[in-house]
């Protein structure tokens, strides 16, 4: 990223318009979250929204909620459970012009460190991934558990997990 310093940190609802734009650009229409859905996550679980910021601009983010489920399900992705043992990542997005620069990997690595500090009772972090992105998540420390039961869009999804205990 040249001379630009990247700041990785918890982000608040002021970044929602930019996060929604990144989400809409980064996922097919039938997979992208709605702005209302993202707003609910930012309000329900502010400690789980994390971003990569360059010169005050959001260039990448992680959006998550919590669940008491051990695996991601449609239900666990729809509802936040305060105090849930699982952190459920809904989105990892990086602006197209900033992809393939290491931001996504660093975003995930720093996010996992932050979750360990801020969510001490969480036992795991879960996400679902398309096959093409699995190497990124594995490099960040996730283990692939196999095909996910979640059907979202046209492509199959794989469930990934990082144990926090």
Short mmCIF file of N, CA and C in Angstrom, two decimals, residues 8-122:
data_model
loop_
_atom_site.label_atom_id
_atom_site.label_comp_id
_atom_site.label_asym_id
_atom_site.label_seq_id
_atom_site.Cartn_x
_atom_site.Cartn_y
_atom_site.Cartn_z
N UNK A 8 -6.07 -0.93 11.61
CA UNK A 8 -7.00 -2.04 11.81
C UNK A 8 -7.64 -1.85 13.18
N UNK A 9 -8.98 -1.73 13.20
CA UNK A 9 -9.64 -1.46 14.49
C UNK A 9 -11.13 -1.73 14.42
N UNK A 10 -11.74 -1.73 15.61
CA UNK A 10 -13.20 -1.80 15.72
C UNK A 10 -13.77 -0.57 15.02
N UNK A 11 -14.83 -0.78 14.25
CA UNK A 11 -15.48 0.34 13.57
C UNK A 11 -16.92 0.47 14.05
N UNK A 12 -17.46 1.68 13.94
CA UNK A 12 -18.83 1.89 14.39
C UNK A 12 -19.75 2.18 13.21
N UNK A 13 -20.99 2.48 13.53
CA UNK A 13 -22.03 2.63 12.52
C UNK A 13 -21.75 3.77 11.54
N UNK A 14 -20.87 4.70 11.88
CA UNK A 14 -20.54 5.77 10.92
C UNK A 14 -19.91 5.21 9.65
N UNK A 15 -19.31 4.03 9.73
CA UNK A 15 -18.69 3.40 8.56
C UNK A 15 -19.68 2.53 7.77
N UNK A 16 -20.92 2.42 8.26
CA UNK A 16 -21.89 1.54 7.61
C UNK A 16 -22.12 1.85 6.13
N UNK A 17 -22.31 3.11 5.72
CA UNK A 17 -22.54 3.35 4.28
C UNK A 17 -21.41 2.82 3.41
N UNK A 18 -20.18 3.01 3.83
CA UNK A 18 -19.04 2.52 3.06
C UNK A 18 -18.97 0.99 3.12
N UNK A 19 -19.22 0.42 4.29
CA UNK A 19 -19.20 -1.04 4.43
C UNK A 19 -20.28 -1.66 3.54
N UNK A 20 -21.45 -1.05 3.51
CA UNK A 20 -22.53 -1.57 2.67
C UNK A 20 -22.13 -1.49 1.19
N UNK A 21 -21.49 -0.40 0.78
CA UNK A 21 -21.03 -0.27 -0.61
C UNK A 21 -20.01 -1.36 -0.94
N UNK A 22 -19.09 -1.64 -0.02
CA UNK A 22 -18.11 -2.70 -0.24
C UNK A 22 -18.79 -4.06 -0.31
N UNK A 23 -19.76 -4.29 0.58
CA UNK A 23 -20.53 -5.54 0.60
C UNK A 23 -21.24 -5.74 -0.74
N UNK A 24 -21.92 -4.70 -1.20
CA UNK A 24 -22.69 -4.78 -2.45
C UNK A 24 -21.78 -5.03 -3.65
N UNK A 25 -20.59 -4.44 -3.63
CA UNK A 25 -19.64 -4.62 -4.73
C UNK A 25 -18.92 -5.97 -4.64
N UNK A 26 -18.80 -6.51 -3.44
CA UNK A 26 -18.00 -7.71 -3.23
C UNK A 26 -18.74 -9.02 -3.30
N UNK A 27 -20.06 -8.99 -3.22
CA UNK A 27 -20.85 -10.22 -3.24
C UNK A 27 -21.91 -10.13 -4.33
N UNK A 28 -22.29 -11.27 -4.93
CA UNK A 28 -23.42 -11.26 -5.85
C UNK A 28 -24.68 -10.77 -5.12
N UNK A 29 -25.61 -10.23 -5.87
CA UNK A 29 -26.81 -9.63 -5.28
C UNK A 29 -27.56 -10.60 -4.37
N UNK A 30 -27.61 -11.88 -4.74
CA UNK A 30 -28.36 -12.85 -3.93
C UNK A 30 -27.59 -13.31 -2.69
N UNK A 31 -26.36 -12.81 -2.51
CA UNK A 31 -25.56 -13.18 -1.34
C UNK A 31 -25.25 -11.99 -0.43
N UNK A 32 -25.29 -10.79 -0.97
CA UNK A 32 -24.93 -9.59 -0.19
C UNK A 32 -25.99 -9.30 0.86
N UNK A 33 -25.54 -8.82 2.00
CA UNK A 33 -26.46 -8.40 3.06
C UNK A 33 -27.16 -7.12 2.64
N UNK A 34 -28.33 -6.91 3.20
CA UNK A 34 -29.02 -5.64 2.99
C UNK A 34 -28.42 -4.60 3.92
N UNK A 35 -28.61 -3.34 3.59
CA UNK A 35 -28.11 -2.28 4.48
C UNK A 35 -28.80 -2.37 5.84
N UNK A 36 -30.08 -2.68 5.84
CA UNK A 36 -30.82 -2.84 7.11
C UNK A 36 -30.25 -3.99 7.94
N UNK A 37 -29.94 -5.11 7.28
CA UNK A 37 -29.36 -6.26 7.98
C UNK A 37 -28.00 -5.92 8.57
N UNK A 38 -27.20 -5.19 7.82
CA UNK A 38 -25.88 -4.79 8.33
C UNK A 38 -26.03 -3.81 9.49
N UNK A 39 -26.96 -2.87 9.38
CA UNK A 39 -27.18 -1.90 10.46
C UNK A 39 -27.54 -2.63 11.76
N UNK A 40 -28.39 -3.64 11.64
CA UNK A 40 -28.78 -4.42 12.83
C UNK A 40 -27.56 -5.08 13.47
N UNK A 41 -26.66 -5.60 12.67
CA UNK A 41 -25.45 -6.23 13.21
C UNK A 41 -24.56 -5.20 13.91
N UNK A 42 -24.44 -4.01 13.31
CA UNK A 42 -23.62 -2.95 13.91
C UNK A 42 -24.21 -2.49 15.24
N UNK A 43 -25.52 -2.49 15.34
CA UNK A 43 -26.18 -2.06 16.58
C UNK A 43 -26.15 -3.17 17.62
N UNK A 44 -26.43 -4.41 17.20
CA UNK A 44 -26.51 -5.54 18.14
C UNK A 44 -25.14 -6.00 18.65
N UNK A 45 -24.12 -5.90 17.81
CA UNK A 45 -22.80 -6.44 18.17
C UNK A 45 -21.69 -5.47 17.76
N UNK A 46 -21.67 -4.26 18.32
CA UNK A 46 -20.68 -3.27 17.88
C UNK A 46 -19.24 -3.71 18.09
N UNK A 47 -18.99 -4.55 19.08
CA UNK A 47 -17.63 -4.99 19.38
C UNK A 47 -17.10 -5.99 18.34
N UNK A 48 -17.98 -6.45 17.44
CA UNK A 48 -17.59 -7.46 16.46
C UNK A 48 -17.45 -6.92 15.04
N UNK A 49 -17.53 -5.60 14.89
CA UNK A 49 -17.38 -4.97 13.57
C UNK A 49 -15.97 -4.38 13.51
N UNK A 50 -15.21 -4.77 12.52
CA UNK A 50 -13.79 -4.47 12.48
C UNK A 50 -13.42 -4.01 11.08
N UNK A 51 -12.52 -3.03 11.00
CA UNK A 51 -12.20 -2.51 9.69
C UNK A 51 -10.73 -2.24 9.45
N UNK A 52 -10.40 -2.09 8.17
CA UNK A 52 -9.09 -1.63 7.72
C UNK A 52 -9.33 -0.25 7.13
N UNK A 53 -8.61 0.75 7.67
CA UNK A 53 -8.85 2.14 7.30
C UNK A 53 -7.57 2.76 6.79
N UNK A 54 -7.67 3.41 5.62
CA UNK A 54 -6.55 4.13 5.02
C UNK A 54 -6.99 5.57 4.82
N UNK A 55 -6.25 6.51 5.42
CA UNK A 55 -6.57 7.94 5.29
C UNK A 55 -8.03 8.23 5.63
N UNK A 56 -8.54 7.59 6.68
CA UNK A 56 -9.91 7.83 7.12
C UNK A 56 -10.97 7.10 6.32
N UNK A 57 -10.55 6.36 5.28
CA UNK A 57 -11.51 5.65 4.42
C UNK A 57 -11.47 4.15 4.71
N UNK A 58 -12.65 3.56 4.83
CA UNK A 58 -12.76 2.12 5.03
C UNK A 58 -12.41 1.40 3.73
N UNK A 59 -11.41 0.51 3.78
CA UNK A 59 -11.02 -0.25 2.59
C UNK A 59 -11.28 -1.75 2.76
N UNK A 60 -11.66 -2.15 3.97
CA UNK A 60 -11.99 -3.54 4.23
C UNK A 60 -12.66 -3.68 5.57
N UNK A 61 -13.45 -4.75 5.72
CA UNK A 61 -14.13 -4.93 7.01
C UNK A 61 -14.47 -6.39 7.24
N UNK A 62 -14.70 -6.69 8.53
CA UNK A 62 -15.27 -7.95 8.99
C UNK A 62 -16.53 -7.59 9.75
N UNK A 63 -17.62 -8.29 9.45
CA UNK A 63 -18.91 -8.05 10.11
C UNK A 63 -19.35 -9.36 10.74
N UNK A 64 -19.70 -9.33 12.04
CA UNK A 64 -20.05 -10.57 12.73
C UNK A 64 -21.10 -10.35 13.80
N UNK A 65 -21.66 -11.46 14.26
CA UNK A 65 -22.57 -11.49 15.41
C UNK A 65 -22.19 -12.71 16.25
N UNK A 66 -22.98 -12.97 17.29
CA UNK A 66 -22.73 -14.14 18.14
C UNK A 66 -23.92 -15.09 18.14
N UNK A 67 -23.62 -16.35 18.44
CA UNK A 67 -24.64 -17.39 18.48
C UNK A 67 -24.25 -18.41 19.54
N UNK A 68 -25.23 -19.17 20.01
CA UNK A 68 -24.94 -20.28 20.90
C UNK A 68 -24.78 -21.60 20.15
N UNK A 69 -24.97 -21.55 18.84
CA UNK A 69 -24.84 -22.76 18.02
C UNK A 69 -23.36 -23.11 17.82
N UNK A 70 -23.10 -24.39 17.61
CA UNK A 70 -21.74 -24.87 17.35
C UNK A 70 -21.36 -24.81 15.88
N UNK A 71 -22.36 -24.64 15.03
CA UNK A 71 -22.13 -24.54 13.59
C UNK A 71 -22.99 -23.40 13.05
N UNK A 72 -22.59 -22.86 11.92
CA UNK A 72 -23.40 -21.82 11.29
C UNK A 72 -24.65 -22.43 10.67
N UNK A 73 -25.76 -21.80 10.94
CA UNK A 73 -27.04 -22.21 10.36
C UNK A 73 -27.72 -20.95 9.84
N UNK A 74 -28.79 -21.14 9.09
CA UNK A 74 -29.55 -19.97 8.65
C UNK A 74 -30.02 -19.18 9.87
N UNK A 75 -30.48 -19.90 10.90
CA UNK A 75 -30.99 -19.23 12.11
C UNK A 75 -29.88 -18.45 12.82
N UNK A 76 -28.70 -19.04 12.95
CA UNK A 76 -27.62 -18.36 13.67
C UNK A 76 -27.10 -17.15 12.88
N UNK A 77 -27.33 -17.14 11.59
CA UNK A 77 -26.90 -16.00 10.77
C UNK A 77 -27.95 -14.88 10.75
N UNK A 78 -29.14 -15.19 11.20
CA UNK A 78 -30.22 -14.20 11.19
C UNK A 78 -30.38 -13.47 12.52
N UNK A 79 -29.90 -14.09 13.60
CA UNK A 79 -30.19 -13.54 14.93
C UNK A 79 -28.92 -13.47 15.77
N UNK A 80 -28.71 -12.32 16.41
CA UNK A 80 -27.57 -12.15 17.32
C UNK A 80 -27.98 -12.62 18.70
N UNK A 81 -27.09 -13.36 19.36
CA UNK A 81 -27.34 -13.85 20.72
C UNK A 81 -26.27 -13.26 21.64
N UNK A 82 -26.65 -12.26 22.42
CA UNK A 82 -25.69 -11.66 23.36
C UNK A 82 -25.10 -12.75 24.24
N UNK A 83 -23.80 -12.76 24.37
CA UNK A 83 -23.15 -13.75 25.22
C UNK A 83 -22.98 -15.10 24.56
N UNK A 84 -23.35 -15.24 23.29
CA UNK A 84 -23.21 -16.52 22.59
C UNK A 84 -21.77 -16.98 22.55
N UNK A 85 -21.59 -18.30 22.55
CA UNK A 85 -20.24 -18.87 22.60
C UNK A 85 -19.51 -18.83 21.26
N UNK A 86 -20.26 -18.66 20.17
CA UNK A 86 -19.65 -18.63 18.84
C UNK A 86 -19.75 -17.23 18.23
N UNK A 87 -18.64 -16.76 17.68
CA UNK A 87 -18.64 -15.52 16.90
C UNK A 87 -18.84 -15.97 15.46
N UNK A 88 -19.87 -15.43 14.82
CA UNK A 88 -20.23 -15.83 13.46
C UNK A 88 -19.92 -14.70 12.49
N UNK A 89 -18.91 -14.90 11.67
CA UNK A 89 -18.54 -13.89 10.68
C UNK A 89 -19.49 -14.00 9.49
N UNK A 90 -20.11 -12.87 9.17
CA UNK A 90 -21.03 -12.82 8.03
C UNK A 90 -20.33 -12.35 6.77
N UNK A 91 -19.40 -11.42 6.90
CA UNK A 91 -18.73 -10.85 5.73
C UNK A 91 -17.28 -10.53 6.03
N UNK A 92 -16.45 -10.76 5.04
CA UNK A 92 -15.08 -10.26 5.01
C UNK A 92 -14.95 -9.63 3.62
N UNK A 93 -14.83 -8.32 3.57
CA UNK A 93 -14.77 -7.61 2.28
C UNK A 93 -13.59 -6.66 2.24
N UNK A 94 -12.95 -6.60 1.09
CA UNK A 94 -11.88 -5.63 0.85
C UNK A 94 -12.19 -4.94 -0.48
N UNK A 95 -12.02 -3.63 -0.49
CA UNK A 95 -12.24 -2.83 -1.69
C UNK A 95 -11.41 -3.40 -2.84
N UNK A 96 -12.01 -3.48 -4.03
CA UNK A 96 -11.35 -4.10 -5.19
C UNK A 96 -9.96 -3.53 -5.43
N UNK A 97 -9.80 -2.22 -5.30
CA UNK A 97 -8.49 -1.60 -5.56
C UNK A 97 -7.43 -1.93 -4.51
N UNK A 98 -7.84 -2.56 -3.41
CA UNK A 98 -6.91 -2.89 -2.33
C UNK A 98 -6.73 -4.40 -2.15
N UNK A 99 -7.33 -5.19 -3.04
CA UNK A 99 -7.20 -6.65 -2.93
C UNK A 99 -5.82 -7.11 -3.36
N UNK A 100 -5.45 -8.28 -2.87
CA UNK A 100 -4.16 -8.90 -3.18
C UNK A 100 -2.98 -8.08 -2.66
N UNK A 101 -3.22 -7.37 -1.56
CA UNK A 101 -2.16 -6.57 -0.94
C UNK A 101 -1.86 -7.04 0.48
N UNK A 102 -2.55 -8.09 0.93
CA UNK A 102 -2.36 -8.60 2.29
C UNK A 102 -3.35 -8.03 3.30
N UNK A 103 -4.21 -7.13 2.87
CA UNK A 103 -5.16 -6.51 3.82
C UNK A 103 -6.11 -7.54 4.40
N UNK A 104 -6.68 -8.41 3.58
CA UNK A 104 -7.66 -9.39 4.08
C UNK A 104 -7.03 -10.30 5.13
N UNK A 105 -5.82 -10.78 4.87
CA UNK A 105 -5.15 -11.66 5.83
C UNK A 105 -4.89 -10.91 7.15
N UNK A 106 -4.33 -9.74 7.05
CA UNK A 106 -4.05 -8.95 8.27
C UNK A 106 -5.34 -8.59 9.00
N UNK A 107 -6.38 -8.27 8.26
CA UNK A 107 -7.68 -7.96 8.85
C UNK A 107 -8.18 -9.14 9.67
N UNK A 108 -8.09 -10.33 9.12
CA UNK A 108 -8.53 -11.53 9.84
C UNK A 108 -7.64 -11.83 11.03
N UNK A 109 -6.34 -11.73 10.87
CA UNK A 109 -5.42 -12.01 11.98
C UNK A 109 -5.65 -11.04 13.13
N UNK A 110 -5.75 -9.75 12.82
CA UNK A 110 -5.99 -8.76 13.87
C UNK A 110 -7.37 -8.91 14.47
N UNK A 111 -8.34 -9.28 13.65
CA UNK A 111 -9.70 -9.50 14.15
C UNK A 111 -9.71 -10.62 15.19
N UNK A 112 -9.05 -11.71 14.89
CA UNK A 112 -9.02 -12.84 15.83
C UNK A 112 -8.34 -12.44 17.14
N UNK A 113 -7.29 -11.64 17.09
CA UNK A 113 -6.65 -11.15 18.32
C UNK A 113 -7.62 -10.29 19.12
N UNK A 114 -8.34 -9.42 18.41
CA UNK A 114 -9.30 -8.51 19.06
C UNK A 114 -10.44 -9.29 19.70
N UNK A 115 -10.94 -10.31 19.01
CA UNK A 115 -12.02 -11.13 19.56
C UNK A 115 -11.56 -11.83 20.84
N UNK A 116 -10.34 -12.33 20.83
CA UNK A 116 -9.83 -13.00 22.03
C UNK A 116 -9.79 -12.04 23.23
N UNK A 117 -9.51 -10.77 22.97
CA UNK A 117 -9.46 -9.77 24.06
C UNK A 117 -10.85 -9.30 24.47
N UNK A 118 -11.70 -8.99 23.49
CA UNK A 118 -12.97 -8.33 23.77
C UNK A 118 -14.13 -9.28 24.03
N UNK A 119 -13.99 -10.53 23.64
CA UNK A 119 -15.08 -11.50 23.78
C UNK A 119 -14.54 -12.74 24.49
N UNK A 120 -14.14 -12.60 25.75
CA UNK A 120 -13.43 -13.69 26.42
C UNK A 120 -14.23 -14.98 26.58
N UNK A 121 -15.54 -14.90 26.58
CA UNK A 121 -16.32 -16.13 26.76
C UNK A 121 -16.62 -16.85 25.45
N UNK A 122 -16.24 -16.26 24.33
CA UNK A 122 -16.43 -16.94 23.05
C UNK A 122 -15.46 -18.11 22.97
#
